[in-house]
Amino acid sequence: FSSPRSTAKNQPPMVKYTIPFLGNTIEYGIDPVKFLQKCQKTYGDCFTFLMLGRHMTVTLGADGNHFLFNVKLKDASAEGAYETLTVPVFGKEVVYDVPNALFMEQKKFVKDALSTAAFKTYVPIITAEVKDYMDSVFKNVPAGKEIEMETFEAMSQLTIRTASHCLMGKEIRDGFLTKLYHDLDAGFAPINVFFKWLPLPAFFARDRANKEMTDLFKSIIKKRKAENDTETLDVLNGLMKAEYKDGSRPSDDAIAHLMIALLLGGQHTSSTTSSWMLFELARRPDVIADLLKEQSMVLTGKPDTPAHLLPDLTYETLRQLSLMDCVMKETLRLHAPIHTIMRLVENDVEFKGMTIPKGNFVCAAPQVSHLTESKFPEPYKFDPLRHMGSDEGSGEWTINGVDIAQKSARSLFLPFGAGRHRCIGEAFAFIQNKTIIALFIREYAHRLGTDPKTGKQWFPEPDYTSLITIPKVPRKLLVKKKEVAA
Ligand code: HEM
């Protein structure tokens, strides 16, 4: 189980611990951000800590981010770090189960399918899904009456409905098996990064769910082939047309597995983002008022058109909601869904004159960079306007030959990562979350709940127990449908 410490000279300083094997696991597990910030103060931007017998070297700061996101494939790999975790959930022939060059081609297929033409069809789909879901939640609730909304649960529902409908097609949305998703997701156990193939009961359900979900996608692929549907601009159709450089095509299994990977990759990341956006906005009615004014200006040319009279959003109008962009970026800065990003070191590699030895994990921590005071004054303050006019945190993503994100990886704001593993769902995530929040604040008013013990306003703490940082329970908001003057 334990990896012995390498004898390489000039290694990064080792963080102190008392219990062998366990090392710093508990402190990191409770609050990785605080733990890494504390270590940074003592040891600087590069140090190694012990987690469940594995040596984890952290590279912080803009240089540390640049190092991890652009490390050479031969020196450190995402496959080595994530393979045991992801392959059983996603399935074979895709992502970390294939050589990186092939996965890069698969990412390009998805990126090509997520075209502007496709995005234009997605905004009305998301709009209809949000209305449909919120109507069902408020079915028997009169306007003006406040209810408690389990925010993460509600946002998870909205995310899965909108993503499955836009990216995977109407058939999946209609026949979507929530139980299958649940079982797959439960098989995503962080402990699997360190221990291979543990026979946990959840893993049997995971394997069954993967098979059933694969079969479901394959039956849809078969049906679409028979119907020769080339009109629908979802990712599934994009992948069905895709061709590798060598002229071969992804198998139906590979297409199904890529769809599962996208579903899993985008679900908690997006639903936690919209949840935190609502929590942050609940403390800032002034920002909500500005967001409504922005929608009114963009959609009607006047600042005060009542929300219920605003026309539907389109892809073009959504793009003009710059304050909403800033709200999402500021939320990602304070609540980056992926707090630690890992690679497995395959050969001894140098960082700032230190040797990070083969066998260590190397990690970047975007959430720690996001709180750097010299870059973000008053770093814990929710201040969306600090992003106005800046394109940092989002950027173009190119591939194969072209240096992907060399320029932007030396940055302190990287919620979507950088380099060859950079997120391909970023543009979709902006469309999805901006539409959800824009529609939500039009029709609903929300505020923070109260802590039953203290009676004080309740703002959730981050929950770091899974791979994605989500709001800790209780994570309720008090929500009411706005009354419309007759
Ligand atoms: C990669 C964040 C939404 C699919 C990444 C990475 C980050 C990230 C930080 C880099 C991981 C690494 O370097 O190891 C986010 C955030 C999201 C989001 C913050 C939402 C707010 C999505 C969505 C999808 C998606 C909606 C799918 C439609 C992917 C894929 C990768 C990726 C396929 C590539 C993994 C790799 O190359 O190894 N994402 N993501 N993400 N994301 Fe996202």
Short mmCIF file of C-alpha atoms and ligand atoms in Angstrom, two decimals:
data_model
loop_
_atom_site.label_atom_id
_atom_site.label_comp_id
_atom_site.label_asym_id
_atom_site.label_seq_id
_atom_site.Cartn_x
_atom_site.Cartn_y
_atom_site.Cartn_z
CA PHE A 1 0.00 0.00 0.00
CA SER A 2 2.66 2.54 1.06
CA SER A 3 5.02 4.08 -1.48
CA PRO A 4 8.54 4.25 0.01
CA ARG A 5 10.08 7.71 -0.07
CA SER A 6 12.44 8.09 -3.02
CA THR A 7 16.12 8.60 -2.32
CA ALA A 8 16.41 11.31 -5.02
CA LYS A 9 18.47 14.33 -3.87
CA ASN A 10 17.03 17.80 -3.34
CA GLN A 11 13.40 16.85 -2.97
CA PRO A 12 10.75 19.40 -1.88
CA PRO A 13 10.42 19.79 1.91
CA MET A 14 8.28 17.18 3.63
CA VAL A 15 5.31 18.39 5.69
CA LYS A 16 5.54 17.16 9.31
CA TYR A 17 3.29 14.32 10.43
CA THR A 18 3.16 11.95 13.39
CA ILE A 19 1.31 8.80 12.30
CA PRO A 20 3.04 6.76 9.57
CA PHE A 21 0.96 5.87 6.49
CA LEU A 22 -1.90 8.16 7.57
CA GLY A 23 0.45 11.16 7.51
CA ASN A 24 -1.48 14.37 6.81
CA THR A 25 -4.59 12.61 5.44
CA ILE A 26 -7.00 13.83 8.10
CA GLU A 27 -5.98 17.47 8.02
CA TYR A 28 -6.03 17.52 4.22
CA GLY A 29 -9.37 15.64 4.12
CA ILE A 30 -11.15 18.01 6.52
CA ASP A 31 -10.16 21.19 4.71
CA PRO A 32 -7.64 20.81 1.87
CA VAL A 33 -7.61 24.54 1.14
CA LYS A 34 -6.77 25.59 4.71
CA PHE A 35 -4.21 22.78 4.99
CA LEU A 36 -2.44 23.77 1.77
CA GLN A 37 -2.53 27.48 2.67
CA LYS A 38 -0.95 26.67 6.04
CA CYS A 39 1.77 24.54 4.41
CA GLN A 40 2.43 27.28 1.85
CA LYS A 41 3.16 29.72 4.69
CA THR A 42 5.66 27.31 6.25
CA TYR A 43 7.28 25.65 3.24
CA GLY A 44 6.66 27.97 0.27
CA ASP A 45 5.13 27.06 -3.08
CA CYS A 46 6.39 23.48 -3.29
CA PHE A 47 6.24 20.78 -0.62
CA THR A 48 5.31 17.12 -0.19
CA PHE A 49 2.76 15.70 2.21
CA LEU A 50 1.80 12.13 3.03
CA MET A 51 -1.69 10.88 2.25
CA LEU A 52 -2.63 7.25 2.78
CA GLY A 53 0.96 6.19 2.25
CA ARG A 54 1.38 8.20 -0.97
CA HIS A 55 3.72 11.15 -1.37
CA MET A 56 1.79 14.13 -2.73
CA THR A 57 3.92 17.01 -4.01
CA VAL A 58 2.06 20.28 -4.33
CA THR A 59 3.15 23.05 -6.73
CA LEU A 60 1.45 26.35 -5.92
CA GLY A 61 1.39 29.87 -7.37
CA ALA A 62 1.25 30.80 -11.05
CA ASP A 63 4.51 28.94 -11.73
CA GLY A 64 3.21 25.88 -9.93
CA ASN A 65 0.04 25.90 -12.03
CA HIS A 66 2.08 26.35 -15.19
CA PHE A 67 4.30 23.44 -14.19
CA LEU A 68 1.48 20.98 -13.51
CA PHE A 69 -0.73 21.88 -16.45
CA ASN A 70 2.12 21.79 -18.95
CA VAL A 71 4.22 18.97 -17.54
CA LYS A 72 5.47 16.67 -20.31
CA LEU A 73 3.46 13.50 -20.84
CA LYS A 74 6.51 11.31 -20.31
CA ASP A 75 7.12 12.94 -16.90
CA ALA A 76 3.67 12.93 -15.33
CA SER A 77 0.29 11.65 -16.40
CA ALA A 78 -3.36 12.17 -15.62
CA GLU A 79 -3.96 8.58 -16.71
CA GLY A 80 -1.75 7.30 -13.89
CA ALA A 81 -3.60 9.44 -11.36
CA TYR A 82 -7.19 8.87 -12.46
CA GLU A 83 -7.31 5.60 -14.38
CA THR A 84 -8.45 3.37 -11.50
CA LEU A 85 -11.07 5.88 -10.51
CA THR A 86 -12.57 6.62 -13.91
CA VAL A 87 -12.23 3.59 -16.18
CA PRO A 88 -14.78 1.43 -14.29
CA VAL A 89 -17.23 4.36 -14.23
CA PHE A 90 -16.85 5.63 -17.81
CA GLY A 91 -16.02 2.31 -19.48
CA LYS A 92 -13.26 1.17 -21.85
CA GLU A 93 -11.81 2.69 -25.05
CA VAL A 94 -12.10 6.31 -23.87
CA VAL A 95 -10.50 9.01 -21.74
CA TYR A 96 -7.79 7.52 -19.46
CA ASP A 97 -8.20 3.99 -20.83
CA VAL A 98 -6.57 4.98 -24.15
CA PRO A 99 -3.22 6.60 -25.04
CA ASN A 100 -3.34 10.35 -24.47
CA ALA A 101 -3.09 11.16 -28.19
CA LEU A 102 -6.29 9.22 -28.87
CA PHE A 103 -8.09 10.89 -25.97
CA MET A 104 -7.04 14.26 -27.41
CA GLU A 105 -8.77 13.28 -30.66
CA GLN A 106 -11.87 12.29 -28.67
CA LYS A 107 -11.85 15.66 -26.91
CA LYS A 108 -11.68 17.35 -30.27
CA PHE A 109 -14.75 15.41 -31.49
CA VAL A 110 -16.71 16.72 -28.52
CA LYS A 111 -15.35 20.24 -28.91
CA ASP A 112 -16.34 20.27 -32.60
CA ALA A 113 -19.84 19.07 -31.72
CA LEU A 114 -20.20 21.89 -29.17
CA SER A 115 -20.42 24.45 -31.98
CA THR A 116 -22.06 27.87 -32.00
CA ALA A 117 -24.86 26.40 -34.15
CA ALA A 118 -25.43 23.74 -31.49
CA PHE A 119 -25.34 26.29 -28.64
CA LYS A 120 -28.06 28.30 -30.40
CA THR A 121 -30.37 25.30 -30.18
CA TYR A 122 -29.46 24.67 -26.52
CA VAL A 123 -30.64 27.96 -24.97
CA PRO A 124 -34.36 27.34 -25.77
CA ILE A 125 -34.02 23.73 -24.58
CA ILE A 126 -32.52 24.84 -21.24
CA THR A 127 -35.17 27.55 -20.89
CA ALA A 128 -37.99 25.03 -21.35
CA GLU A 129 -36.38 22.55 -18.93
CA VAL A 130 -35.90 25.19 -16.21
CA LYS A 131 -39.52 26.36 -16.52
CA ASP A 132 -40.79 22.79 -16.50
CA TYR A 133 -38.81 21.78 -13.42
CA MET A 134 -39.47 24.92 -11.39
CA ASP A 135 -43.20 24.72 -12.23
CA SER A 136 -43.20 21.17 -10.88
CA VAL A 137 -41.47 22.27 -7.64
CA PHE A 138 -43.97 25.14 -7.13
CA LYS A 139 -46.98 23.20 -8.46
CA ASN A 140 -49.22 23.65 -5.43
CA VAL A 141 -47.46 26.65 -3.90
CA PRO A 142 -49.21 30.03 -4.31
CA ALA A 143 -47.11 33.01 -5.44
CA GLY A 144 -45.64 34.85 -2.44
CA LYS A 145 -45.49 31.76 -0.23
CA GLU A 146 -41.96 30.83 0.76
CA ILE A 147 -40.73 27.24 0.70
CA GLU A 148 -37.44 25.66 1.75
CA MET A 149 -35.49 24.50 -1.30
CA GLU A 150 -32.71 21.90 -0.95
CA THR A 151 -30.53 23.91 -3.27
CA PHE A 152 -27.97 21.35 -4.39
CA GLU A 153 -30.68 18.77 -5.04
CA ALA A 154 -32.70 21.26 -7.12
CA MET A 155 -29.64 22.39 -9.09
CA SER A 156 -28.59 18.76 -9.65
CA GLN A 157 -32.01 18.08 -11.16
CA LEU A 158 -31.75 21.11 -13.42
CA THR A 159 -28.21 20.18 -14.47
CA ILE A 160 -28.98 16.58 -15.36
CA ARG A 161 -32.16 17.50 -17.25
CA THR A 162 -30.58 20.30 -19.25
CA ALA A 163 -27.25 18.52 -19.95
CA SER A 164 -28.81 15.22 -20.92
CA HIS A 165 -31.35 16.92 -23.20
CA CYS A 166 -28.83 19.23 -24.92
CA LEU A 167 -25.78 16.99 -25.17
CA MET A 168 -27.15 13.48 -25.26
CA GLY A 169 -30.47 13.98 -27.00
CA LYS A 170 -34.15 14.01 -26.22
CA GLU A 171 -34.37 10.21 -26.09
CA ILE A 172 -31.93 10.09 -23.18
CA ARG A 173 -33.66 12.96 -21.41
CA ASP A 174 -37.01 11.20 -21.76
CA GLY A 175 -35.78 7.73 -20.90
CA PHE A 176 -33.10 8.91 -18.56
CA LEU A 177 -32.58 6.48 -15.76
CA THR A 178 -31.82 8.49 -12.65
CA LYS A 179 -31.05 5.32 -10.74
CA LEU A 180 -28.36 4.38 -13.26
CA TYR A 181 -26.79 7.79 -12.90
CA HIS A 182 -26.94 7.51 -9.13
CA ASP A 183 -25.23 4.09 -9.11
CA LEU A 184 -22.51 5.22 -11.49
CA ASP A 185 -21.88 8.32 -9.45
CA ALA A 186 -21.74 6.35 -6.19
CA GLY A 187 -18.98 4.25 -7.75
CA PHE A 188 -16.86 7.40 -8.12
CA ALA A 189 -15.06 6.89 -4.80
CA PRO A 190 -12.03 9.15 -4.23
CA ILE A 191 -10.31 6.32 -2.35
CA ASN A 192 -10.04 4.53 -5.69
CA VAL A 193 -7.32 6.97 -6.73
CA PHE A 194 -5.06 5.16 -4.30
CA PHE A 195 -6.34 1.60 -4.11
CA LYS A 196 -7.11 -0.46 -7.16
CA TRP A 197 -10.37 -2.32 -7.57
CA LEU A 198 -11.52 -2.40 -3.94
CA PRO A 199 -14.53 -4.76 -3.81
CA LEU A 200 -16.90 -2.20 -2.27
CA PRO A 201 -20.63 -3.03 -2.71
CA ALA A 202 -21.18 0.27 -4.53
CA PHE A 203 -18.82 -0.94 -7.24
CA PHE A 204 -21.06 -3.86 -8.22
CA ALA A 205 -23.96 -1.45 -8.71
CA ARG A 206 -21.58 0.85 -10.62
CA ASP A 207 -20.56 -1.92 -13.04
CA ARG A 208 -24.17 -2.90 -13.66
CA ALA A 209 -25.15 0.74 -14.18
CA ASN A 210 -22.30 1.24 -16.66
CA LYS A 211 -23.48 -1.75 -18.68
CA GLU A 212 -27.13 -0.66 -18.67
CA MET A 213 -26.27 2.93 -19.56
CA THR A 214 -23.97 1.72 -22.36
CA ASP A 215 -26.78 -0.47 -23.72
CA LEU A 216 -29.20 2.46 -23.55
CA PHE A 217 -26.86 4.68 -25.60
CA LYS A 218 -26.17 1.88 -28.06
CA SER A 219 -29.88 1.32 -28.67
CA ILE A 220 -30.28 5.04 -29.38
CA ILE A 221 -27.29 5.02 -31.74
CA LYS A 222 -28.86 2.10 -33.60
CA LYS A 223 -32.19 3.89 -33.87
CA ARG A 224 -30.57 7.10 -35.09
CA LYS A 225 -28.56 5.20 -37.69
CA ALA A 226 -31.77 3.56 -38.93
CA GLU A 227 -33.55 6.93 -39.08
CA ASN A 228 -30.50 8.66 -40.59
CA ASP A 229 -30.96 11.66 -38.23
CA THR A 230 -28.36 14.25 -39.21
CA GLU A 231 -30.37 17.26 -38.05
CA THR A 232 -30.04 17.08 -34.25
CA LEU A 233 -27.05 19.09 -33.09
CA ASP A 234 -26.26 17.18 -29.92
CA VAL A 235 -22.91 15.66 -29.02
CA LEU A 236 -24.17 12.13 -29.64
CA ASN A 237 -24.77 12.90 -33.33
CA GLY A 238 -21.40 14.67 -33.48
CA LEU A 239 -19.63 11.56 -32.19
CA MET A 240 -21.53 9.32 -34.60
CA LYS A 241 -20.01 11.30 -37.48
CA ALA A 242 -16.50 11.50 -35.96
CA GLU A 243 -13.46 9.96 -37.62
CA TYR A 244 -9.99 9.44 -36.13
CA LYS A 245 -6.94 10.66 -38.05
CA ASP A 246 -6.24 7.09 -39.22
CA GLY A 247 -9.68 6.95 -40.86
CA SER A 248 -11.25 4.63 -38.27
CA ARG A 249 -14.37 5.59 -36.34
CA PRO A 250 -15.11 5.29 -32.61
CA SER A 251 -17.03 2.09 -31.86
CA ASP A 252 -20.58 2.32 -30.49
CA ASP A 253 -19.20 1.28 -27.10
CA ALA A 254 -16.64 4.09 -27.20
CA ILE A 255 -19.34 6.62 -28.14
CA ALA A 256 -21.54 5.40 -25.29
CA HIS A 257 -18.61 5.57 -22.84
CA LEU A 258 -17.65 9.07 -23.93
CA MET A 259 -21.24 10.18 -23.36
CA ILE A 260 -21.09 8.71 -19.85
CA ALA A 261 -17.79 10.53 -19.23
CA LEU A 262 -19.34 13.84 -20.29
CA LEU A 263 -22.38 13.26 -18.13
CA LEU A 264 -20.24 12.54 -15.07
CA GLY A 265 -17.66 15.27 -15.85
CA GLY A 266 -20.28 17.97 -16.13
CA GLN A 267 -22.81 17.00 -13.48
CA HIS A 268 -21.44 17.94 -10.05
CA THR A 269 -19.15 20.64 -11.44
CA SER A 270 -22.11 22.50 -12.91
CA SER A 271 -24.68 21.80 -10.21
CA THR A 272 -22.35 22.94 -7.45
CA THR A 273 -21.59 26.11 -9.44
CA SER A 274 -25.25 27.11 -9.85
CA SER A 275 -25.86 26.26 -6.17
CA TRP A 276 -23.00 28.50 -4.98
CA MET A 277 -24.15 31.23 -7.38
CA LEU A 278 -27.55 31.23 -5.67
CA PHE A 279 -26.02 31.20 -2.19
CA GLU A 280 -23.68 34.08 -3.00
CA LEU A 281 -26.50 36.08 -4.61
CA ALA A 282 -28.74 35.46 -1.59
CA ARG A 283 -26.35 37.70 0.38
CA ARG A 284 -26.30 40.34 -2.35
CA PRO A 285 -29.77 41.62 -3.34
CA ASP A 286 -27.98 44.61 -4.92
CA VAL A 287 -26.26 42.28 -7.40
CA ILE A 288 -29.56 40.52 -8.18
CA ALA A 289 -31.13 43.92 -8.93
CA ASP A 290 -28.21 44.75 -11.27
CA LEU A 291 -28.52 41.38 -12.99
CA LEU A 292 -32.22 41.99 -13.65
CA LYS A 293 -31.44 45.47 -14.93
CA GLU A 294 -28.82 43.96 -17.25
CA GLN A 295 -31.32 41.45 -18.66
CA SER A 296 -33.84 44.22 -19.15
CA MET A 297 -31.33 46.46 -20.99
CA VAL A 298 -30.05 43.66 -23.22
CA LEU A 299 -33.48 42.29 -24.06
CA THR A 300 -35.63 45.42 -24.28
CA GLY A 301 -33.20 48.37 -24.39
CA LYS A 302 -34.76 49.75 -21.16
CA PRO A 303 -33.47 49.20 -17.62
CA ASP A 304 -36.78 48.59 -15.86
CA THR A 305 -38.95 46.23 -17.88
CA PRO A 306 -40.73 44.00 -15.33
CA ALA A 307 -39.12 40.55 -15.21
CA HIS A 308 -42.30 38.71 -16.25
CA LEU A 309 -42.48 40.79 -19.47
CA LEU A 310 -38.91 40.04 -20.59
CA PRO A 311 -38.61 38.04 -23.82
CA ASP A 312 -36.95 34.62 -23.83
CA LEU A 313 -33.16 34.50 -23.85
CA THR A 314 -31.27 33.47 -26.95
CA TYR A 315 -27.64 32.44 -27.35
CA GLU A 316 -26.81 35.94 -28.64
CA THR A 317 -28.54 37.80 -25.81
CA LEU A 318 -27.13 35.43 -23.20
CA ARG A 319 -23.63 36.24 -24.42
CA GLN A 320 -24.28 39.92 -23.76
CA LEU A 321 -25.01 39.34 -20.05
CA SER A 322 -21.51 40.33 -18.91
CA LEU A 323 -22.38 40.92 -15.27
CA MET A 324 -23.82 37.40 -15.15
CA ASP A 325 -20.50 36.16 -16.60
CA CYS A 326 -18.70 37.97 -13.79
CA VAL A 327 -21.02 36.49 -11.16
CA MET A 328 -20.24 33.00 -12.44
CA LYS A 329 -16.49 33.66 -12.56
CA GLU A 330 -16.46 35.14 -9.07
CA THR A 331 -18.41 32.13 -7.81
CA LEU A 332 -15.87 29.81 -9.44
CA ARG A 333 -13.05 31.81 -7.89
CA LEU A 334 -14.44 31.38 -4.39
CA HIS A 335 -15.86 27.89 -4.90
CA ALA A 336 -13.76 26.12 -7.55
CA PRO A 337 -15.53 22.78 -7.99
CA ILE A 338 -12.22 20.91 -8.46
CA HIS A 339 -9.96 22.06 -5.63
CA THR A 340 -6.99 19.75 -6.31
CA ILE A 341 -5.78 18.48 -9.68
CA MET A 342 -3.43 15.51 -9.75
CA ARG A 343 -0.91 13.78 -11.98
CA LEU A 344 1.23 10.70 -11.31
CA VAL A 345 4.97 11.34 -11.73
CA GLU A 346 6.34 8.82 -14.24
CA ASN A 347 10.00 10.05 -14.27
CA ASP A 348 11.92 12.24 -11.83
CA VAL A 349 11.05 15.80 -12.82
CA GLU A 350 12.45 19.23 -11.83
CA PHE A 351 10.48 22.16 -10.41
CA LYS A 352 12.36 25.30 -9.29
CA GLY A 353 15.57 23.33 -8.74
CA MET A 354 13.84 20.60 -6.70
CA THR A 355 13.39 17.01 -7.83
CA ILE A 356 9.90 15.54 -7.69
CA PRO A 357 10.57 11.82 -7.81
CA LYS A 358 8.91 9.14 -9.89
CA GLY A 359 6.00 7.54 -8.02
CA ASN A 360 4.91 10.74 -6.24
CA PHE A 361 1.63 12.39 -7.13
CA VAL A 362 2.00 16.01 -8.14
CA CYS A 363 -0.90 18.38 -7.46
CA ALA A 364 -2.01 21.89 -8.33
CA ALA A 365 -4.63 23.60 -6.21
CA PRO A 366 -6.60 26.19 -8.20
CA GLN A 367 -8.69 27.04 -5.13
CA VAL A 368 -5.57 28.09 -3.22
CA SER A 369 -4.37 30.27 -6.14
CA HIS A 370 -7.83 31.86 -6.37
CA LEU A 371 -7.39 33.25 -2.86
CA THR A 372 -4.03 34.96 -3.48
CA GLU A 373 -4.34 38.42 -1.94
CA SER A 374 -1.84 40.19 -4.22
CA LYS A 375 -3.92 39.18 -7.23
CA PHE A 376 -7.40 39.36 -5.67
CA PRO A 377 -7.52 42.09 -2.97
CA GLU A 378 -9.90 41.14 -0.13
CA PRO A 379 -9.82 37.61 -1.50
CA TYR A 380 -12.78 36.26 0.50
CA LYS A 381 -15.11 39.06 -0.62
CA PHE A 382 -17.67 38.22 -3.34
CA ASP A 383 -16.96 40.99 -5.81
CA PRO A 384 -18.11 40.04 -9.34
CA LEU A 385 -16.95 43.34 -10.83
CA ARG A 386 -13.30 42.40 -10.35
CA HIS A 387 -13.70 40.24 -13.49
CA MET A 388 -15.31 42.92 -15.67
CA GLY A 389 -13.36 43.28 -18.92
CA SER A 390 -10.99 40.41 -18.12
CA ASP A 391 -10.92 37.22 -20.16
CA GLU A 392 -8.80 35.42 -17.58
CA GLY A 393 -10.30 32.15 -16.40
CA SER A 394 -11.80 31.48 -19.79
CA GLY A 395 -10.01 31.19 -23.07
CA GLU A 396 -9.71 29.56 -26.41
CA TRP A 397 -8.79 25.91 -26.45
CA THR A 398 -6.94 24.53 -29.42
CA ILE A 399 -5.34 21.17 -29.89
CA ASN A 400 -2.80 18.99 -31.68
CA GLY A 401 0.41 20.71 -32.49
CA VAL A 402 -0.70 24.13 -31.36
CA ASP A 403 0.54 25.04 -27.91
CA ILE A 404 -2.76 24.72 -26.09
CA ALA A 405 -2.72 27.00 -23.10
CA GLN A 406 0.92 27.84 -22.58
CA LYS A 407 0.12 31.51 -22.23
CA SER A 408 -2.71 31.21 -19.80
CA ALA A 409 -1.46 28.34 -17.61
CA ARG A 410 0.91 30.71 -15.76
CA SER A 411 -2.12 32.16 -14.04
CA LEU A 412 -3.68 32.33 -10.59
CA PHE A 413 -7.21 31.91 -11.94
CA LEU A 414 -7.78 28.53 -13.56
CA PRO A 415 -11.17 27.10 -12.61
CA PHE A 416 -11.26 25.07 -15.85
CA GLY A 417 -7.63 23.96 -15.73
CA ALA A 418 -5.19 24.50 -18.61
CA GLY A 419 -3.02 22.62 -21.05
CA ARG A 420 -3.89 19.32 -22.67
CA HIS A 421 -6.39 18.35 -19.97
CA ARG A 422 -8.21 21.66 -20.03
CA CYS A 423 -11.98 21.47 -19.69
CA ILE A 424 -13.98 21.12 -22.91
CA GLY A 425 -17.27 21.77 -21.12
CA GLU A 426 -16.51 25.38 -20.16
CA ALA A 427 -18.57 27.13 -22.84
CA PHE A 428 -21.49 24.79 -22.27
CA ALA A 429 -21.23 25.27 -18.49
CA PHE A 430 -21.47 29.06 -18.95
CA ILE A 431 -24.53 28.73 -21.20
CA GLN A 432 -26.20 26.26 -18.88
CA ASN A 433 -25.57 28.06 -15.58
CA LYS A 434 -26.13 31.58 -16.89
CA THR A 435 -29.51 30.54 -18.35
CA ILE A 436 -30.57 28.73 -15.18
CA ILE A 437 -29.71 31.65 -12.88
CA ALA A 438 -31.08 34.32 -15.25
CA LEU A 439 -34.46 32.58 -15.36
CA PHE A 440 -34.46 31.76 -11.66
CA ILE A 441 -34.00 35.37 -10.53
CA ARG A 442 -36.69 36.57 -12.94
CA GLU A 443 -39.45 34.47 -11.45
CA TYR A 444 -38.29 33.69 -7.92
CA ALA A 445 -37.03 35.62 -4.92
CA HIS A 446 -34.66 33.80 -2.59
CA ARG A 447 -32.85 34.41 0.68
CA LEU A 448 -30.66 32.50 3.09
CA GLY A 449 -32.32 30.21 5.61
CA THR A 450 -31.59 30.35 9.31
CA ASP A 451 -29.57 28.03 11.47
CA PRO A 452 -32.11 26.26 13.73
CA LYS A 453 -29.66 26.34 16.67
CA THR A 454 -28.45 29.93 16.57
CA GLY A 455 -31.21 31.61 14.59
CA LYS A 456 -28.49 33.24 12.47
CA GLN A 457 -28.40 33.36 8.67
CA TRP A 458 -27.08 30.11 7.28
CA PHE A 459 -24.42 30.11 4.57
CA PRO A 460 -23.11 26.58 3.90
CA GLU A 461 -19.53 25.49 4.46
CA PRO A 462 -17.76 23.66 1.63
CA ASP A 463 -17.98 19.88 1.74
CA TYR A 464 -14.66 18.37 0.61
CA THR A 465 -15.49 14.71 1.17
CA SER A 466 -16.04 13.90 -2.51
CA LEU A 467 -13.89 14.91 -5.46
CA ILE A 468 -16.01 17.97 -6.16
CA THR A 469 -16.48 20.73 -3.59
CA ILE A 470 -20.21 21.00 -2.92
CA PRO A 471 -22.15 22.99 -0.29
CA LYS A 472 -22.38 21.12 3.00
CA VAL A 473 -25.83 20.25 4.39
CA PRO A 474 -27.98 22.01 5.46
CA ARG A 475 -27.95 23.86 2.16
CA LYS A 476 -31.45 25.21 2.01
CA LEU A 477 -32.62 28.50 0.58
CA LEU A 478 -35.97 30.11 1.26
CA VAL A 479 -37.60 30.63 -2.12
CA LYS A 480 -40.90 32.14 -3.24
CA LYS A 481 -42.49 32.70 -6.62
CA LYS A 482 -42.73 36.43 -7.18
CA GLU A 483 -46.22 37.92 -7.22
CA VAL A 484 -47.04 39.67 -10.46
CA ALA A 485 -49.04 42.90 -10.13
CA ALA A 486 -52.33 42.63 -12.02
C1 HEM B 1 -11.53 18.92 -17.51
C2 HEM B 1 -13.53 22.07 -14.39
C3 HEM B 1 -17.84 21.49 -16.58
C4 HEM B 1 -15.98 17.90 -19.24
C5 HEM B 1 -11.71 19.82 -16.48
C6 HEM B 1 -10.65 20.32 -15.64
C7 HEM B 1 -11.21 21.20 -14.77
C8 HEM B 1 -12.63 21.26 -15.06
C9 HEM B 1 -10.49 21.96 -13.67
C10 HEM B 1 -9.17 19.92 -15.72
C11 HEM B 1 -8.89 18.62 -15.01
C12 HEM B 1 -7.44 18.20 -15.02
O1 HEM B 1 -6.57 18.94 -15.49
O2 HEM B 1 -7.13 17.10 -14.52
C13 HEM B 1 -14.87 22.20 -14.74
C14 HEM B 1 -15.79 23.15 -14.13
C15 HEM B 1 -17.00 22.99 -14.76
C16 HEM B 1 -16.83 21.93 -15.74
C17 HEM B 1 -15.42 24.14 -13.05
C18 HEM B 1 -18.31 23.69 -14.56
C19 HEM B 1 -18.47 24.84 -13.95
C20 HEM B 1 -17.71 20.48 -17.49
C21 HEM B 1 -18.76 20.02 -18.36
C22 HEM B 1 -18.24 18.99 -19.10
C23 HEM B 1 -16.85 18.82 -18.70
C24 HEM B 1 -20.17 20.61 -18.42
C25 HEM B 1 -18.90 18.15 -20.16
C26 HEM B 1 -19.84 18.59 -20.96
C27 HEM B 1 -14.62 17.90 -19.02
C28 HEM B 1 -13.69 17.05 -19.75
C29 HEM B 1 -12.40 17.36 -19.27
C30 HEM B 1 -12.58 18.38 -18.24
C31 HEM B 1 -14.03 16.02 -20.83
C32 HEM B 1 -11.07 16.83 -19.78
C33 HEM B 1 -10.36 15.92 -18.83
C34 HEM B 1 -8.95 15.62 -19.32
O3 HEM B 1 -8.53 16.05 -20.40
O4 HEM B 1 -8.25 14.90 -18.62
N1 HEM B 1 -12.91 20.41 -16.10
N2 HEM B 1 -15.54 21.47 -15.69
N3 HEM B 1 -16.57 19.75 -17.73
N4 HEM B 1 -13.92 18.68 -18.13
FE1 HEM B 1 -14.71 20.14 -16.99
#
